[in-house]
mmCIF file of C-alpha atoms in Angstrom:
data_model
loop_
_atom_site.group_PDB
_atom_site.id
_atom_site.type_symbol
_atom_site.label_atom_id
_atom_site.label_comp_id
_atom_site.label_asym_id
_atom_site.label_seq_id
_atom_site.Cartn_x
_atom_site.Cartn_y
_atom_site.Cartn_z
ATOM 1 C CA MET A 418 11.024 16.101 13.580
ATOM 2 C CA ILE A 419 13.815 13.358 12.909
ATOM 3 C CA ARG A 420 17.236 14.631 13.046
ATOM 4 C CA LEU A 421 20.531 13.672 12.736
ATOM 5 C CA ARG A 422 23.326 15.500 14.110
ATOM 6 C CA GLN A 423 27.087 14.394 12.567
ATOM 7 C CA VAL A 424 26.332 10.790 12.473
ATOM 8 C CA THR A 425 28.587 8.428 11.710
ATOM 9 C CA LYS A 426 28.083 4.274 11.459
ATOM 10 C CA SER A 427 30.749 2.109 11.323
ATOM 11 C CA PHE A 428 31.109 -1.567 11.136
ATOM 12 C CA SER A 429 33.750 -4.605 12.069
ATOM 13 C CA ALA A 430 34.456 -6.808 9.255
ATOM 14 C CA LYS A 431 36.867 -9.157 8.007
ATOM 15 C CA GLN A 432 39.133 -6.220 6.404
ATOM 16 C CA GLY A 433 38.946 -4.303 9.180
ATOM 17 C CA ASN A 434 36.429 -1.235 10.892
ATOM 18 C CA VAL A 435 34.066 -0.296 7.948
ATOM 19 C CA THR A 436 32.294 3.079 7.777
ATOM 20 C CA ALA A 437 28.881 3.037 6.044
ATOM 21 C CA LEU A 438 27.808 6.883 6.904
ATOM 22 C CA GLU A 439 30.174 9.402 7.747
ATOM 23 C CA ASN A 440 29.122 12.442 9.780
ATOM 24 C CA ILE A 441 25.623 12.797 8.875
ATOM 25 C CA ASN A 442 23.363 15.671 9.048
ATOM 26 C CA LEU A 443 19.832 15.666 8.492
ATOM 27 C CA SER A 444 16.689 17.091 9.476
ATOM 28 C CA ILE A 445 13.080 15.062 8.300
ATOM 29 C CA GLU A 446 10.280 17.404 9.281
ATOM 30 C CA PRO A 447 6.438 15.541 10.112
ATOM 31 C CA GLY A 448 4.451 15.028 6.869
ATOM 32 C CA GLU A 449 7.753 15.350 4.611
ATOM 33 C CA PHE A 450 7.653 12.544 1.511
ATOM 34 C CA VAL A 451 11.276 11.670 0.910
ATOM 35 C CA THR A 452 12.871 9.082 -1.228
ATOM 36 C CA ILE A 453 16.951 8.102 -0.914
ATOM 37 C CA MET A 454 18.681 7.348 -3.665
ATOM 38 C CA GLY A 455 22.599 5.762 -4.174
ATOM 39 C CA PRO A 456 24.551 3.526 -5.478
ATOM 40 C CA SER A 457 25.122 0.273 -3.907
ATOM 41 C CA GLY A 458 26.973 -0.008 -0.320
ATOM 42 C CA SER A 459 26.132 3.700 -0.078
ATOM 43 C CA GLY A 460 24.205 3.596 3.038
ATOM 44 C CA LYS A 461 20.933 4.277 1.899
ATOM 45 C CA SER A 462 19.682 1.001 3.797
ATOM 46 C CA THR A 463 22.245 1.861 7.022
ATOM 47 C CA LEU A 464 20.628 5.347 6.977
ATOM 48 C CA LEU A 465 16.773 3.986 7.591
ATOM 49 C CA SER A 466 17.728 1.251 9.781
ATOM 50 C CA LEU A 467 19.444 4.081 12.193
ATOM 51 C CA ILE A 468 16.477 6.374 12.075
ATOM 52 C CA GLY A 469 13.863 3.685 12.417
ATOM 53 C CA LEU A 470 16.087 2.494 15.700
ATOM 54 C CA LEU A 471 16.972 -0.720 14.079
ATOM 55 C CA SER A 472 20.702 0.244 14.999
ATOM 56 C CA SER A 473 22.300 2.634 16.649
ATOM 57 C CA PRO A 474 25.027 5.334 15.735
ATOM 58 C CA SER A 475 28.848 4.207 16.262
ATOM 59 C CA GLU A 476 29.210 8.349 16.602
ATOM 60 C CA GLY A 477 26.613 11.635 16.565
ATOM 61 C CA GLU A 478 23.337 11.942 17.659
ATOM 62 C CA LEU A 479 19.736 10.869 16.701
ATOM 63 C CA ILE A 480 17.480 13.014 17.889
ATOM 64 C CA LEU A 481 13.272 11.978 17.388
ATOM 65 C CA GLU A 482 10.423 13.999 18.085
ATOM 66 C CA GLY A 483 12.381 15.892 20.574
ATOM 67 C CA LEU A 484 14.257 12.618 22.535
ATOM 68 C CA ASN A 485 18.075 11.719 22.118
ATOM 69 C CA ALA A 486 17.842 8.203 21.701
ATOM 70 C CA SER A 487 20.962 7.154 22.839
ATOM 71 C CA GLN A 488 19.654 7.456 25.869
ATOM 72 C CA LEU A 489 16.223 5.454 25.403
ATOM 73 C CA SER A 490 16.365 1.921 27.122
ATOM 74 C CA ASP A 491 15.964 -0.884 24.612
ATOM 75 C CA ARG A 492 12.571 -1.246 25.887
ATOM 76 C CA GLN A 493 12.047 2.209 25.066
ATOM 77 C CA LYS A 494 13.508 2.055 21.619
ATOM 78 C CA THR A 495 10.753 -0.936 20.947
ATOM 79 C CA ASP A 496 7.597 1.032 22.218
ATOM 80 C CA PHE A 497 8.753 3.849 19.965
ATOM 81 C CA ARG A 498 9.309 1.657 17.041
ATOM 82 C CA GLY A 499 5.592 -0.003 17.411
ATOM 83 C CA GLN A 500 3.910 3.302 18.399
ATOM 84 C CA LYS A 501 5.751 5.431 16.033
ATOM 85 C CA PHE A 502 7.014 3.598 12.530
ATOM 86 C CA GLY A 503 5.415 1.153 10.224
ATOM 87 C CA PHE A 504 8.275 -0.747 8.345
ATOM 88 C CA VAL A 505 7.940 -2.200 5.076
ATOM 89 C CA PHE A 506 10.987 -4.219 3.498
ATOM 90 C CA GLN A 507 11.666 -5.392 -0.349
ATOM 91 C CA PHE A 508 10.734 -9.190 0.915
ATOM 92 C CA PRO A 509 7.101 -8.973 2.669
ATOM 93 C CA SER A 510 8.056 -12.206 5.053
ATOM 94 C CA LEU A 511 4.100 -12.577 5.145
ATOM 95 C CA VAL A 512 3.556 -15.716 7.431
ATOM 96 C CA ASN A 513 2.187 -18.414 5.208
ATOM 97 C CA THR A 514 -0.111 -20.354 8.013
ATOM 98 C CA LEU A 515 -2.064 -17.192 8.291
ATOM 99 C CA ASN A 516 -4.386 -15.389 5.693
ATOM 100 C CA THR A 517 -4.177 -11.986 3.842
ATOM 101 C CA ARG A 518 -6.333 -9.880 6.761
ATOM 102 C CA GLU A 519 -4.806 -11.859 9.635
ATOM 103 C CA ASN A 520 -1.191 -11.265 8.113
ATOM 104 C CA VAL A 521 -1.852 -7.221 8.293
ATOM 105 C CA LEU A 522 -3.136 -8.102 11.822
ATOM 106 C CA LEU A 523 -0.427 -9.801 12.805
ATOM 107 C CA PRO A 524 1.543 -6.286 14.407
ATOM 108 C CA LYS A 525 -1.778 -6.307 16.935
ATOM 109 C CA MET A 526 -1.907 -10.274 17.612
ATOM 110 C CA LEU A 527 1.549 -10.161 18.822
ATOM 111 C CA SER A 528 0.389 -6.783 21.289
ATOM 112 C CA GLY A 529 -2.705 -8.505 22.725
ATOM 113 C CA LYS A 530 -6.105 -9.430 22.357
ATOM 114 C CA LEU A 531 -7.833 -8.043 18.900
ATOM 115 C CA THR A 532 -10.717 -5.942 18.577
ATOM 116 C CA GLU A 533 -13.755 -5.381 16.355
ATOM 117 C CA GLU A 534 -12.281 -1.785 15.828
ATOM 118 C CA ASP A 535 -9.120 -4.137 14.626
ATOM 119 C CA TRP A 536 -10.438 -6.306 12.231
ATOM 120 C CA ASN A 537 -12.553 -3.035 10.752
ATOM 121 C CA ARG A 538 -9.350 -1.253 10.514
ATOM 122 C CA ALA A 539 -7.584 -4.217 8.679
ATOM 123 C CA ASP A 540 -10.490 -4.458 5.963
ATOM 124 C CA GLU A 541 -10.552 -0.581 5.539
ATOM 125 C CA LEU A 542 -6.775 -0.825 4.734
ATOM 126 C CA LEU A 543 -6.996 -4.132 2.793
ATOM 127 C CA GLU A 544 -9.676 -1.689 0.642
ATOM 128 C CA GLN A 545 -6.655 0.845 -0.014
ATOM 129 C CA ALA A 546 -4.683 -1.510 -1.311
ATOM 130 C CA GLY A 547 -6.860 -2.864 -3.540
ATOM 131 C CA LEU A 548 -7.533 -6.344 -2.276
ATOM 132 C CA ALA A 549 -10.226 -6.972 -0.135
ATOM 133 C CA GLU A 550 -11.362 -9.386 -2.656
ATOM 134 C CA LYS A 551 -7.846 -11.518 -1.647
ATOM 135 C CA ARG A 552 -8.516 -11.064 2.256
ATOM 136 C CA TYR A 553 -8.631 -14.740 2.921
ATOM 137 C CA SER A 554 -6.206 -16.006 0.531
ATOM 138 C CA ARG A 555 -2.793 -17.187 2.109
ATOM 139 C CA SER A 556 0.526 -15.426 0.728
ATOM 140 C CA TYR A 557 1.693 -18.239 -2.019
ATOM 141 C CA GLU A 558 -2.070 -17.694 -3.402
ATOM 142 C CA LEU A 559 -0.839 -13.911 -4.133
ATOM 143 C CA SER A 560 1.564 -12.530 -6.583
ATOM 144 C CA GLY A 561 4.962 -10.305 -5.545
ATOM 145 C CA GLY A 562 3.138 -7.079 -5.874
ATOM 146 C CA GLU A 563 0.022 -8.036 -3.951
ATOM 147 C CA GLN A 564 2.152 -9.236 -1.186
ATOM 148 C CA ARG A 565 4.060 -6.462 -1.395
ATOM 149 C CA ARG A 566 0.509 -4.315 -0.705
ATOM 150 C CA ILE A 567 -0.553 -7.151 2.044
ATOM 151 C CA ALA A 568 3.163 -5.456 3.758
ATOM 152 C CA LEU A 569 2.303 -1.682 3.347
ATOM 153 C CA ALA A 570 -1.234 -2.164 4.976
ATOM 154 C CA ARG A 571 0.680 -4.437 7.861
ATOM 155 C CA ALA A 572 3.123 -1.505 8.478
ATOM 156 C CA LEU A 573 -0.368 0.676 8.537
ATOM 157 C CA ILE A 574 -1.782 -1.455 11.145
ATOM 158 C CA ASN A 575 -1.115 0.469 14.011
ATOM 159 C CA ASP A 576 -1.689 3.952 12.416
ATOM 160 C CA PRO A 577 2.496 5.139 12.650
ATOM 161 C CA ASP A 578 3.276 8.574 11.980
ATOM 162 C CA VAL A 579 6.247 7.605 10.394
ATOM 163 C CA ILE A 580 6.361 5.211 7.173
ATOM 164 C CA LEU A 581 9.978 3.478 6.427
ATOM 165 C CA ALA A 582 10.122 1.317 3.534
ATOM 166 C CA ASP A 583 13.250 0.085 1.890
ATOM 167 C CA GLU A 584 13.337 -1.218 -1.915
ATOM 168 C CA PRO A 585 9.605 -1.884 -1.899
ATOM 169 C CA THR A 586 9.230 -1.960 -5.961
ATOM 170 C CA GLY A 587 12.793 -3.762 -5.851
ATOM 171 C CA GLY A 588 12.219 -6.828 -8.549
ATOM 172 C CA LEU A 589 8.342 -5.904 -9.747
ATOM 173 C CA ASP A 590 7.270 -4.567 -12.808
ATOM 174 C CA LYS A 591 6.954 -1.038 -13.325
ATOM 175 C CA SER A 592 3.280 -0.973 -13.448
ATOM 176 C CA MET A 593 3.227 -2.647 -10.076
ATOM 177 C CA GLY A 594 5.933 -0.229 -8.925
ATOM 178 C CA ARG A 595 4.224 2.609 -9.609
ATOM 179 C CA ARG A 596 0.726 1.285 -8.208
ATOM 180 C CA ILE A 597 2.734 0.325 -4.690
ATOM 181 C CA MET A 598 4.344 4.545 -4.914
ATOM 182 C CA GLU A 599 0.761 5.505 -5.481
ATOM 183 C CA ILE A 600 -0.399 4.357 -2.663
ATOM 184 C CA PHE A 601 2.458 5.575 -0.597
ATOM 185 C CA ARG A 602 1.634 8.874 -2.029
ATOM 186 C CA GLU A 603 -2.017 8.550 -0.654
ATOM 187 C CA ILE A 604 -0.283 7.546 2.801
ATOM 188 C CA HIS A 605 1.598 10.950 2.576
ATOM 189 C CA ARG A 606 -1.714 13.124 1.578
ATOM 190 C CA GLN A 607 -3.113 11.677 4.721
ATOM 191 C CA GLY A 608 -0.086 13.479 6.966
ATOM 192 C CA LYS A 609 2.098 10.340 7.323
ATOM 193 C CA THR A 610 6.155 11.284 6.837
ATOM 194 C CA VAL A 611 7.207 8.437 4.468
ATOM 195 C CA LEU A 612 10.908 8.013 3.984
ATOM 196 C CA VAL A 613 11.586 5.208 0.821
ATOM 197 C CA VAL A 614 14.782 3.736 -0.262
ATOM 198 C CA THR A 615 14.940 3.418 -3.811
ATOM 199 C CA HIS A 616 17.626 2.585 -6.449
ATOM 200 C CA ASP A 617 14.821 3.889 -9.043
ATOM 201 C CA GLU A 618 14.880 7.233 -10.337
ATOM 202 C CA GLU A 619 11.022 7.064 -11.476
ATOM 203 C CA MET A 620 10.024 5.672 -8.497
ATOM 204 C CA ALA A 621 12.116 8.201 -6.392
ATOM 205 C CA ALA A 622 9.878 11.077 -8.332
ATOM 206 C CA TYR A 623 7.123 10.358 -6.296
ATOM 207 C CA GLY A 624 8.339 11.581 -3.226
ATOM 208 C CA ASP A 625 8.562 16.217 -2.701
ATOM 209 C CA ARG A 626 12.508 15.578 -1.704
ATOM 210 C CA LEU A 627 15.385 13.588 -2.994
ATOM 211 C CA ILE A 628 18.286 12.716 -1.024
ATOM 212 C CA LYS A 629 21.465 11.383 -2.997
ATOM 213 C CA LEU A 630 23.843 9.601 -0.787
ATOM 214 C CA ASN A 631 27.663 8.290 -2.040
ATOM 215 C CA LYS A 632 29.996 6.444 -0.270
ATOM 216 C CA GLY A 633 28.151 6.640 3.276
ATOM 217 C CA ARG A 634 28.130 10.882 2.770
ATOM 218 C CA ILE A 635 25.011 13.165 1.208
ATOM 219 C CA GLU A 636 26.188 14.025 -1.917
ATOM 220 C CA ASN A 637 22.878 15.980 -3.467
ATOM 221 C CA ASP A 638 19.537 17.025 -1.575
ATOM 222 C CA ASN A 639 16.732 18.071 -3.712
ATOM 223 C CA GLY A 640 19.487 19.398 -6.052
ATOM 224 C CA THR A 641 21.564 21.388 -4.277
ATOM 225 C CA THR A 642 25.356 19.697 -3.916
ATOM 226 C CA ILE A 643 25.952 19.282 0.002
ATOM 227 C CA CYS A 644 29.771 19.705 1.319
ATOM 228 C CA GLY A 645 30.725 17.930 4.137
ATOM 229 C CA GLY A 646 27.552 15.754 4.670
ATOM 230 C CA THR A 647 25.491 18.397 6.078
ATOM 231 C CA SER A 648 22.030 18.962 4.663
ATOM 232 C CA GLY A 649 18.605 20.327 5.969
ATOM 233 C CA ALA A 650 18.599 22.550 9.343
ATOM 234 C CA THR A 651 21.209 22.273 12.078
ATOM 235 C CA ASP A 652 22.338 23.736 15.276
#
């Protein structure tokens, strides 16, 4: 379970202290497919960053699988991210000197020696992404949509429990966006928890639960107006 209790996130800026998220109470159960929407500056990416342990709350608690994130060391957070989370961003950031198959395997390369099972897993993920024939291509030989699918396969190589995706269909045409979201839907069917930030209502409809943010607060959760920034079960 992912649980945020009265979480606030603030940043220092030239104009003073900026609050990106304010008093967020939110619970996400294992196996949910959640999409997150809101206008620019509403806190969508900040929320995803907090859940993925890429940043820390200014106030409140983030509980992941019963662990209070504030009590984890930097090393423990890094290990937790590597074991539990797969990240997909709008810009795939593939390594030009590696072929497609090697890009998928990059997290494994960084953690140690590759096994035959790792290579087979990469091939399975490329097959799932519809890119098996591109396994030896370089990133500059791929379309934008193909690069996004490679990045998604890379996010799955460590078999994470949770996929966190920030605008994964941004800048793509509708057809390719739908194809990306269908892959997320298939991942969800396999038992993964999926969180997708998107500005596109059609893409958001692929999820089972929709959370809307506005000015750093939860405004709406699956069509129910939220008062005081509260959503989901709280203690």
